[in-house]
Amino acid sequence: VMAILQIEPGNADVADSLEIVHRQFGRHPCVIGFGIDAEWYRHKESGGTGKVIGDLDARLWVGKIRSFDPTYTLFLKHWDVRHMPPSYRSSNLWFLSDSQGFRGLPDMISDFRLWSDYVARAGTGFQFGYPRDDRWWKKLDDPPADIGKEILRAIPSCRFLFWVDSTVADLAPMRR
């Protein structure tokens, strides 16, 4: 098992928050990195969508996680790629899209490709399986595998895939 510890920082200092999480859980051997849900970065002052992450902040946060372990990964997650740092890239920095509300799998792949193109030269990841999309993914034989295989085929920069926790229990009856 590999774990990435995600924070939703709100108005807290992100570097301090990463330090606290690392102190509590980061020394476990399964931890491979940290994540920041950018929707919750300065959430209130941003009107509820999260403040755009600048290059300097991203560089600072990557430096923080690398100070814990130079092999750690940091992911930044949002549904809107415009919230990601415009140019800072690092082999330790991955970008995770949690977009949802697609008409179907081709629409999802198209959106994820745009995300991947924007963060060119960086590893990407995708979180999917949201209730807003279950009208089409429930029709698939094996939704996590079917969607995951299509993403990996279409997007070479993809490094990780996450099925959203809110619908994971819906998959159990499908596997019987």
XYZ file of N, CA, C and O in Angstrom:
704
model
N 0.847 -1.177 0.000
C 0.000 0.000 0.000
C 0.886 1.230 0.000
O 1.850 1.306 0.754
N 0.534 2.184 -0.858
C 1.210 3.475 -0.883
C 0.176 4.534 -0.534
O -0.972 4.448 -0.966
N 0.575 5.519 0.245
C -0.360 6.556 0.689
C 0.186 7.934 0.390
O 1.374 8.203 0.585
N -0.705 8.788 -0.084
C -0.435 10.212 -0.241
C -1.385 10.911 0.718
O -2.595 10.717 0.648
N -0.848 11.705 1.619
C -1.633 12.362 2.650
C -2.106 13.724 2.137
O -1.285 14.596 1.864
N -3.407 13.881 2.001
C -3.978 15.102 1.429
C -4.443 16.045 2.526
O -5.024 15.621 3.517
N -4.210 17.342 2.298
C -4.733 18.362 3.200
C -5.699 19.260 2.447
O -5.625 19.401 1.227
N -6.611 19.847 3.198
C -7.523 20.879 2.710
C -7.263 22.081 3.610
O -7.898 22.234 4.643
N -6.316 22.945 3.225
C -5.743 23.895 4.177
C -6.621 25.067 4.603
O -6.323 25.690 5.623
N -7.660 25.386 3.860
C -8.444 26.566 4.242
C -7.552 27.782 4.297
O -6.788 28.040 3.380
N -7.607 28.506 5.408
C -6.775 29.695 5.560
C -5.490 29.422 6.334
O -4.749 30.348 6.649
N -5.231 28.163 6.656
C -4.001 27.815 7.372
C -2.793 27.947 6.445
O -2.908 27.824 5.221
N -1.645 28.183 7.029
C -0.404 28.216 6.265
C -0.121 26.800 5.749
O -0.067 25.850 6.536
N 0.034 26.653 4.447
C 0.184 25.324 3.841
C 1.459 24.639 4.297
O 1.445 23.458 4.652
N 2.564 25.345 4.298
C 3.828 24.720 4.718
C 3.741 24.239 6.167
O 4.200 23.132 6.488
N 3.132 25.040 7.035
C 2.953 24.615 8.428
C 2.041 23.398 8.504
O 2.280 22.474 9.292
N 0.981 23.379 7.708
C 0.052 22.248 7.697
C 0.748 20.974 7.238
O 0.536 19.897 7.813
N 1.563 21.075 6.200
C 2.325 19.911 5.739
C 3.247 19.401 6.838
O 3.383 18.188 7.032
N 3.853 20.315 7.563
C 4.743 19.941 8.680
C 3.973 19.177 9.758
O 4.443 18.141 10.255
N 2.796 19.651 10.098
C 1.983 18.993 11.130
C 1.581 17.586 10.687
O 1.703 16.625 11.448
N 1.114 17.463 9.457
C 0.697 16.148 8.957
C 1.896 15.201 8.900
O 1.796 14.033 9.276
N 3.022 15.709 8.452
C 4.218 14.866 8.391
C 4.639 14.405 9.789
O 4.990 13.238 9.991
N 4.590 15.310 10.725
C 4.981 14.954 12.096
C 4.069 13.849 12.649
O 4.532 12.942 13.321
N 2.789 13.893 12.337
C 1.838 12.910 12.849
C 1.892 11.575 12.107
O 1.794 10.522 12.716
N 1.987 11.628 10.759
C 1.801 10.418 9.958
C 2.917 10.131 8.959
O 3.002 9.029 8.425
N 3.739 11.099 8.674
C 4.667 11.012 7.557
C 5.777 10.005 7.664
O 6.380 9.643 6.658
N 6.035 9.533 8.838
C 7.140 8.584 8.973
C 6.711 7.140 8.724
O 7.537 6.236 8.767
N 5.444 6.939 8.465
C 4.979 5.576 8.157
C 5.581 5.160 6.813
O 5.620 5.949 5.868
N 6.041 3.919 6.683
C 6.719 3.504 5.444
C 5.838 3.503 4.194
O 6.365 3.504 3.082
N 4.517 3.540 4.334
C 3.658 3.540 3.144
C 3.510 4.936 2.541
O 3.055 5.078 1.406
N 3.896 5.982 3.270
C 3.709 7.353 2.784
C 4.719 7.647 1.678
O 5.919 7.482 1.849
N 4.186 8.084 0.529
C 5.039 8.452 -0.608
C 4.913 9.925 -0.962
O 5.556 10.402 -1.883
N 4.052 10.651 -0.244
C 3.929 12.065 -0.533
C 2.714 12.705 0.098
O 2.061 12.117 0.976
N 2.433 13.901 -0.392
C 1.380 14.743 0.157
C 0.574 15.359 -0.980
O 1.054 15.469 -2.107
N -0.635 15.759 -0.660
C -1.484 16.402 -1.642
C -2.177 17.603 -1.039
O -2.420 17.658 0.172
N -2.482 18.552 -1.890
C -3.216 19.749 -1.480
C -4.440 19.874 -2.359
O -4.333 19.953 -3.589
N -5.614 19.863 -1.736
C -6.856 20.087 -2.468
C -7.007 21.590 -2.622
O -7.384 22.303 -1.677
N -6.692 22.085 -3.809
C -6.634 23.524 -4.052
C -7.997 24.205 -3.978
O -8.064 25.421 -3.823
N -9.062 23.441 -4.067
C -10.392 24.033 -3.887
C -10.506 24.659 -2.492
O -11.245 25.614 -2.280
N -9.749 24.109 -1.536
C -9.823 24.559 -0.150
C -8.663 25.480 0.232
O -8.544 25.855 1.393
N -7.834 25.877 -0.732
C -6.728 26.797 -0.463
C -7.276 28.218 -0.457
O -7.723 28.713 -1.487
N -7.284 28.827 0.719
C -7.854 30.174 0.887
C -9.292 30.201 0.374
O -9.712 31.114 -0.323
N -10.038 29.176 0.748
C -11.399 28.920 0.254
C -12.337 30.116 0.439
O -13.000 30.538 -0.506
N -12.411 30.651 1.641
C -13.363 31.741 1.917
C -13.021 33.003 1.147
O -13.896 33.645 0.576
N -11.753 33.362 1.121
C -11.375 34.611 0.454
C -11.406 34.494 -1.071
O -11.331 35.484 -1.770
N -11.559 33.266 -1.577
C -11.575 33.065 -3.034
C -12.993 32.972 -3.591
O -13.166 32.729 -4.775
N -13.984 33.090 -2.744
C -15.358 32.938 -3.219
C -15.796 31.486 -3.312
O -16.782 31.166 -3.966
N -15.041 30.606 -2.691
C -15.442 29.206 -2.622
C -14.823 28.275 -3.647
O -15.159 27.100 -3.685
N -13.920 28.773 -4.476
C -13.295 27.899 -5.476
C -11.817 27.646 -5.204
O -11.192 26.861 -5.901
N -11.273 28.309 -4.208
C -9.852 28.178 -3.914
C -9.044 29.223 -4.660
O -9.347 29.568 -5.801
N -8.033 29.718 -4.008
C -7.141 30.706 -4.603
C -6.225 30.027 -5.617
O -5.791 28.889 -5.409
N -5.939 30.713 -6.695
C -4.998 30.209 -7.688
C -3.632 30.014 -7.023
O -3.174 30.864 -6.252
N -2.995 28.888 -7.313
C -1.675 28.595 -6.738
C -0.604 29.160 -7.662
O -0.524 28.785 -8.834
N 0.196 30.042 -7.124
C 1.268 30.648 -7.902
C 2.516 29.778 -7.938
O 2.675 28.837 -7.155
N 3.403 30.114 -8.844
C 4.650 29.368 -8.990
C 5.487 29.381 -7.709
O 6.062 28.356 -7.332
N 5.554 30.531 -7.035
C 6.382 30.616 -5.824
C 5.840 29.733 -4.710
O 6.612 29.076 -3.996
N 4.511 29.709 -4.542
C 3.925 28.838 -3.518
C 4.200 27.378 -3.840
O 4.588 26.598 -2.964
N 4.000 26.988 -5.091
C 4.236 25.593 -5.483
C 5.695 25.200 -5.227
O 5.975 24.122 -4.705
N 6.615 26.075 -5.566
C 8.042 25.810 -5.342
C 8.332 25.657 -3.840
O 9.049 24.747 -3.429
N 7.743 26.519 -3.025
C 7.933 26.449 -1.583
C 7.402 25.122 -1.035
O 8.072 24.469 -0.230
N 6.218 24.711 -1.461
C 5.606 23.490 -0.946
C 6.369 22.241 -1.391
O 6.519 21.302 -0.623
N 6.850 22.245 -2.635
C 7.679 21.120 -3.080
C 8.959 21.070 -2.251
O 9.399 19.992 -1.829
N 9.552 22.219 -1.980
C 10.740 22.251 -1.129
C 10.453 21.708 0.264
O 11.274 20.985 0.843
N 9.276 22.013 0.786
C 8.897 21.529 2.116
C 8.798 20.006 2.119
O 9.374 19.344 2.986
N 8.088 19.420 1.171
C 7.932 17.956 1.180
C 9.258 17.257 0.875
O 9.536 16.198 1.406
N 10.081 17.883 0.059
C 11.414 17.310 -0.222
C 12.313 17.362 1.006
O 13.206 16.536 1.152
N 12.054 18.327 1.898
C 12.849 18.387 3.136
C 12.512 17.198 4.041
O 13.337 16.797 4.854
N 11.322 16.646 3.890
C 10.949 15.447 4.638
C 11.615 14.220 4.033
O 12.123 13.356 4.726
N 11.557 14.138 2.701
C 12.117 13.003 1.964
C 12.235 13.449 0.508
O 11.236 13.832 -0.102
N 13.433 13.429 -0.066
C 13.602 13.932 -1.439
C 12.835 13.143 -2.498
O 12.674 13.618 -3.620
N 12.333 11.965 -2.145
C 11.569 11.181 -3.123
C 10.063 11.426 -3.045
O 9.324 10.927 -3.881
N 9.612 12.173 -2.048
C 8.174 12.417 -1.900
C 7.605 13.165 -3.099
O 8.277 13.981 -3.726
N 6.347 12.881 -3.353
C 5.559 13.550 -4.381
C 4.596 14.524 -3.713
O 4.092 14.249 -2.624
N 4.336 15.629 -4.376
C 3.275 16.539 -3.965
C 2.305 16.628 -5.126
O 2.708 16.869 -6.267
N 1.010 16.397 -4.853
C 0.039 16.680 -5.898
C -0.776 17.899 -5.509
O -1.000 18.176 -4.333
N -1.168 18.644 -6.533
C -2.096 19.762 -6.397
C -3.355 19.360 -7.134
O -3.299 18.953 -8.297
N -4.506 19.465 -6.459
C -5.762 18.968 -7.031
C -6.784 20.097 -7.163
O -6.973 20.888 -6.237
N -7.454 20.121 -8.308
C -8.550 21.055 -8.555
C -9.279 20.573 -9.793
O -8.748 19.761 -10.548
N -10.478 21.078 -10.015
C -11.199 20.733 -11.238
C -10.881 21.716 -12.362
O -11.083 21.416 -13.530
N -10.370 22.894 -12.014
C -10.095 23.939 -13.000
C -8.586 24.117 -13.103
O -7.938 24.573 -12.159
N -8.037 23.763 -14.232
C -6.586 23.794 -14.423
C -6.013 25.209 -14.257
O -4.842 25.379 -13.949
N -6.852 26.216 -14.397
C -6.376 27.598 -14.222
C -6.003 27.905 -12.774
O -5.426 28.945 -12.505
N -6.303 26.993 -11.857
C -5.907 27.164 -10.462
C -4.506 26.609 -10.184
O -4.002 26.736 -9.078
N -3.898 26.003 -11.176
C -2.571 25.408 -11.025
C -1.485 26.443 -11.322
O -1.727 27.418 -12.021
N -0.270 26.220 -10.806
C 0.831 27.144 -11.099
C 1.054 27.247 -12.605
O 1.040 26.223 -13.299
N 1.246 28.447 -13.108
C 1.348 28.611 -14.564
C 2.582 27.990 -15.198
O 2.514 27.509 -16.329
N 3.720 27.973 -14.484
C 4.920 27.471 -15.159
C 5.821 26.598 -14.297
O 6.634 25.861 -14.850
N 5.728 26.670 -12.993
C 6.626 25.870 -12.163
C 6.306 24.391 -12.327
O 5.160 23.963 -12.196
N 7.333 23.609 -12.644
C 7.209 22.157 -12.778
C 8.383 21.514 -12.063
O 9.478 22.071 -12.000
N 8.163 20.336 -11.534
C 9.192 19.577 -10.830
C 8.839 18.111 -10.962
O 7.660 17.753 -11.039
N 9.842 17.258 -10.969
C 9.558 15.822 -11.013
C 8.831 15.366 -9.748
O 8.206 14.312 -9.742
N 8.869 16.154 -8.690
C 8.166 15.837 -7.449
C 6.746 16.393 -7.422
O 6.017 16.165 -6.474
N 6.364 17.150 -8.442
C 5.056 17.809 -8.469
C 4.166 17.193 -9.533
O 4.534 17.144 -10.706
N 3.000 16.714 -9.107
C 2.003 16.147 -10.019
C 0.732 16.955 -9.902
O 0.454 17.559 -8.872
N -0.060 16.923 -10.962
C -1.294 17.695 -11.017
C -2.473 16.741 -11.152
O -2.493 15.897 -12.050
N -3.434 16.884 -10.254
C -4.578 15.979 -10.181
C -5.859 16.725 -10.518
O -6.191 17.728 -9.878
N -6.588 16.227 -11.499
C -7.887 16.787 -11.845
C -8.982 15.988 -11.159
O -8.990 14.758 -11.213
N -9.915 16.704 -10.560
C -11.104 16.049 -10.004
C -12.368 16.588 -10.671
O -13.415 16.705 -10.054
N -12.250 16.882 -11.961
C -13.401 17.343 -12.742
C -14.494 16.285 -12.732
O -14.216 15.091 -12.607
N -15.718 16.735 -12.904
C -16.858 15.822 -12.928
C -17.995 16.466 -13.703
O -17.904 17.616 -14.114
N -19.064 15.699 -13.880
C -20.234 16.207 -14.594
C -20.106 16.058 -16.099
O -20.490 16.949 -16.849
N -19.588 14.926 -16.536
C -19.358 14.677 -17.961
C -20.557 13.987 -18.604
O -21.280 13.243 -17.948
N -20.724 14.186 -19.910
C -21.787 13.509 -20.669
C -21.482 12.027 -20.852
O -22.380 11.231 -21.050
N -20.220 11.673 -20.815
C -19.809 10.289 -20.996
C -18.297 10.195 -20.964
O -17.590 11.197 -20.774
N -17.788 8.988 -21.172
C -16.344 8.756 -21.113
C -15.578 9.594 -22.144
O -14.546 10.179 -21.798
N -16.026 9.718 -23.396
C -15.274 10.559 -24.346
C -15.154 12.016 -23.873
O -14.107 12.640 -24.052
N -16.214 12.540 -23.262
C -16.194 13.908 -22.739
C -15.181 14.024 -21.592
O -14.427 14.993 -21.506
N -15.139 13.016 -20.730
C -14.178 13.000 -19.634
C -12.745 12.981 -20.172
O -11.892 13.759 -19.729
N -12.492 12.111 -21.123
C -11.147 12.001 -21.699
C -10.734 13.317 -22.346
O -9.594 13.766 -22.192
N -11.645 13.958 -23.041
C -11.344 15.241 -23.676
C -10.952 16.291 -22.636
O -9.969 17.017 -22.807
N -11.697 16.363 -21.545
C -11.390 17.306 -20.474
C -10.036 16.980 -19.837
O -9.222 17.870 -19.605
N -9.791 15.707 -19.568
C -8.539 15.307 -18.946
C -7.349 15.560 -19.870
O -6.257 15.883 -19.400
N -7.547 15.443 -21.173
C -6.464 15.752 -22.121
C -6.105 17.241 -22.059
O -4.927 17.607 -22.114
N -7.136 18.102 -21.984
C -6.874 19.543 -21.878
C -6.064 19.841 -20.616
O -5.135 20.646 -20.641
N -6.436 19.174 -19.533
C -5.707 19.332 -18.272
C -4.242 18.925 -18.460
O -3.323 19.648 -18.097
N -4.037 17.766 -19.041
C -2.698 17.238 -19.259
C -1.882 18.155 -20.168
O -0.697 18.388 -19.919
N -2.506 18.684 -21.209
C -1.805 19.595 -22.113
C -1.363 20.867 -21.387
O -0.270 21.374 -21.617
N -2.226 21.386 -20.504
C -1.907 22.618 -19.790
C -0.694 22.442 -18.881
O 0.137 23.334 -18.774
N -0.617 21.318 -18.223
C 0.492 21.085 -17.289
C 1.602 20.272 -17.949
O 2.293 19.501 -17.295
N 1.791 20.486 -19.237
C 2.799 19.751 -20.011
C 4.115 19.662 -19.256
O 4.479 20.561 -18.501
N 4.785 18.547 -19.463
C 6.064 18.231 -18.813
C 5.887 17.853 -17.352
O 6.845 17.785 -16.608
N 4.663 17.606 -16.935
C 4.425 17.237 -15.534
C 3.581 15.973 -15.483
O 2.778 15.711 -16.382
N 3.756 15.225 -14.425
C 2.911 14.069 -14.205
C 1.500 14.510 -13.862
O 1.292 15.546 -13.229
N 0.544 13.742 -14.330
C -0.847 14.051 -14.050
C -1.522 12.868 -13.383
O -1.033 11.739 -13.417
N -2.652 13.149 -12.800
C -3.486 12.121 -12.207
C -4.928 12.567 -12.290
O -5.214 13.749 -12.526
N -5.817 11.611 -12.081
C -7.232 11.904 -12.250
C -8.047 11.174 -11.197
O -7.783 10.014 -10.892
N -9.010 11.906 -10.654
C -9.933 11.344 -9.681
C -11.288 11.288 -10.366
O -11.738 12.279 -10.944
N -11.938 10.143 -10.310
C -13.200 9.974 -11.039
C -14.106 9.006 -10.300
O -13.736 8.476 -9.262
N -15.309 8.818 -10.846
C -16.304 7.968 -10.209
C -17.303 8.766 -9.394
O -17.975 8.231 -8.514
N -17.436 10.036 -9.696
C -18.336 10.908 -8.942
C -19.802 10.564 -9.191
O -20.164 10.096 -10.287
N -20.665 10.826 -8.195
C -22.104 10.589 -8.384
C -22.687 11.339 -9.583
O -23.589 10.833 -10.247
N -22.168 12.520 -9.892
C -22.681 13.301 -11.034
C -22.463 12.582 -12.368
O -23.072 12.940 -13.367
N -21.573 11.592 -12.379
C -21.270 10.866 -13.605
C -21.797 9.435 -13.601
O -21.590 8.700 -14.564
N -22.481 9.036 -12.542
C -22.852 7.617 -12.441
C -23.889 7.183 -13.465
O -24.019 6.000 -13.751
N -24.580 8.128 -14.080
C -25.562 7.749 -15.103
C -24.888 7.047 -16.292
O -25.500 6.255 -16.969
N -23.620 7.326 -16.531
C -22.929 6.634 -17.629
C -21.904 5.615 -17.122
O -21.749 4.568 -17.724
N -21.197 5.903 -16.019
C -20.190 4.914 -15.613
C -20.807 3.653 -15.039
O -20.193 2.586 -15.108
N -22.038 3.717 -14.518
C -22.682 2.503 -14.001
C -23.042 1.525 -15.114
O -23.306 0.357 -14.850
N -23.029 1.984 -16.349
C -23.330 1.123 -17.491
C -22.100 0.331 -17.962
O -22.234 -0.577 -18.778
N -20.933 0.673 -17.441
C -19.708 -0.024 -17.829
C -19.607 -1.348 -17.082
O -20.115 -1.486 -15.970
N -18.943 -2.317 -17.667
C -18.771 -3.629 -17.023
C -17.954 -3.534 -15.737
O -18.298 -4.136 -14.728
N -16.851 -2.815 -15.794
C -15.959 -2.662 -14.648
C -15.498 -1.198 -14.649
O -14.432 -0.875 -15.187
N -16.301 -0.293 -14.076
C -16.027 1.145 -14.219
C -14.609 1.582 -13.872
O -13.982 2.276 -14.691
N -14.039 1.199 -12.722
C -12.675 1.681 -12.444
C -11.658 1.223 -13.496
O -10.836 2.002 -13.955
N -11.728 -0.041 -13.863
C -10.779 -0.577 -14.848
C -11.044 -0.008 -16.237
O -10.104 0.384 -16.943
N -12.302 0.047 -16.640
C -12.633 0.541 -17.980
C -12.228 2.004 -18.150
O -11.617 2.376 -19.164
N -12.561 2.820 -17.174
C -12.196 4.241 -17.249
C -10.683 4.395 -17.130
O -10.063 5.132 -17.900
N -10.077 3.713 -16.174
C -8.635 3.816 -15.974
C -7.836 3.426 -17.204
O -6.891 4.114 -17.592
N -8.218 2.324 -17.837
C -7.507 1.886 -19.047
C -7.611 2.921 -20.151
O -6.642 3.180 -20.877
N -8.791 3.528 -20.299
C -8.971 4.533 -21.346
C -8.137 5.786 -21.049
O -7.530 6.363 -21.956
N -8.090 6.197 -19.796
C -7.265 7.356 -19.429
C -5.790 7.061 -19.715
O -5.089 7.871 -20.328
N -5.316 5.898 -19.282
C -3.908 5.548 -19.499
C -3.561 5.451 -20.978
O -2.459 5.807 -21.395
N -4.498 4.972 -21.781
C -4.278 4.882 -23.224
C -4.191 6.275 -23.848
O -3.348 6.546 -24.705
N -5.042 7.172 -23.403
C -5.166 8.487 -24.035
C -4.195 9.531 -23.496
O -3.898 10.506 -24.189
N -3.699 9.341 -22.274
C -2.914 10.392 -21.623
C -1.611 9.803 -21.070
O -1.566 9.300 -19.947
N -0.537 9.861 -21.849
C 0.737 9.262 -21.439
C 1.330 9.843 -20.158
O 2.089 9.165 -19.473
N 0.992 11.084 -19.812
C 1.554 11.704 -18.603
C 0.879 11.224 -17.324
O 1.324 11.576 -16.226
N -0.167 10.416 -17.446
C -0.906 9.964 -16.263
C -0.025 9.071 -15.396
O 0.522 8.074 -15.859
N 0.079 9.422 -14.129
C 0.885 8.673 -13.174
C 0.051 8.011 -12.088
O 0.520 7.117 -11.413
N -1.182 8.487 -11.882
C -2.007 7.882 -10.851
C -3.477 8.125 -11.118
O -3.857 9.100 -11.759
N -4.277 7.184 -10.645
C -5.732 7.211 -10.825
C -6.380 6.954 -9.473
O -5.944 6.072 -8.733
N -7.417 7.705 -9.179
C -8.147 7.534 -7.926
C -9.636 7.417 -8.215
O -10.197 8.261 -8.921
N -10.261 6.400 -7.654
C -11.725 6.325 -7.663
C -12.185 7.092 -6.432
O -11.694 6.865 -5.328
N -13.128 7.991 -6.595
C -13.591 8.817 -5.487
C -14.245 7.951 -4.404
O -14.938 6.977 -4.710
N -13.984 8.283 -3.166
C -14.469 7.457 -2.055
C -15.983 7.457 -1.904
O -16.560 6.499 -1.414
N -16.660 8.503 -2.349
C -18.105 8.607 -2.115
C -18.932 7.576 -2.875
O -20.093 7.361 -2.532
N -18.362 6.927 -3.879
C -19.130 5.924 -4.637
C -18.480 4.550 -4.634
O -18.962 3.649 -5.316
N -17.422 4.379 -3.883
C -16.730 3.086 -3.917
C -17.659 1.949 -3.475
O -17.585 0.838 -4.027
N -18.550 2.204 -2.550
C -19.483 1.156 -2.108
C -20.462 0.773 -3.218
O -20.954 -0.346 -3.239
N -20.711 1.686 -4.159
C -21.603 1.377 -5.287
C -21.006 0.349 -6.227
O -21.728 -0.269 -7.002
N -19.707 0.152 -6.170
C -19.038 -0.792 -7.067
C -19.223 -2.242 -6.618
O -19.208 -3.143 -7.453
N -19.363 -2.468 -5.333
C -19.447 -3.846 -4.804
C -20.579 -4.644 -5.446
O -20.349 -5.768 -5.901
N -21.804 -4.120 -5.536
C -22.874 -4.912 -6.168
C -22.606 -5.179 -7.653
O -23.066 -6.182 -8.189
N -21.847 -4.327 -8.305
C -21.556 -4.482 -9.726
C -20.618 -5.666 -9.959
O -20.567 -6.220 -11.036
N -19.842 -6.038 -8.965
C -18.828 -7.077 -9.115
C -19.373 -8.462 -8.805
O -18.654 -9.423 -8.844
N -20.625 -8.583 -8.481
C -21.187 -9.903 -8.127
C -21.651 -10.650 -9.344
O -21.940 -10.249 -10.358
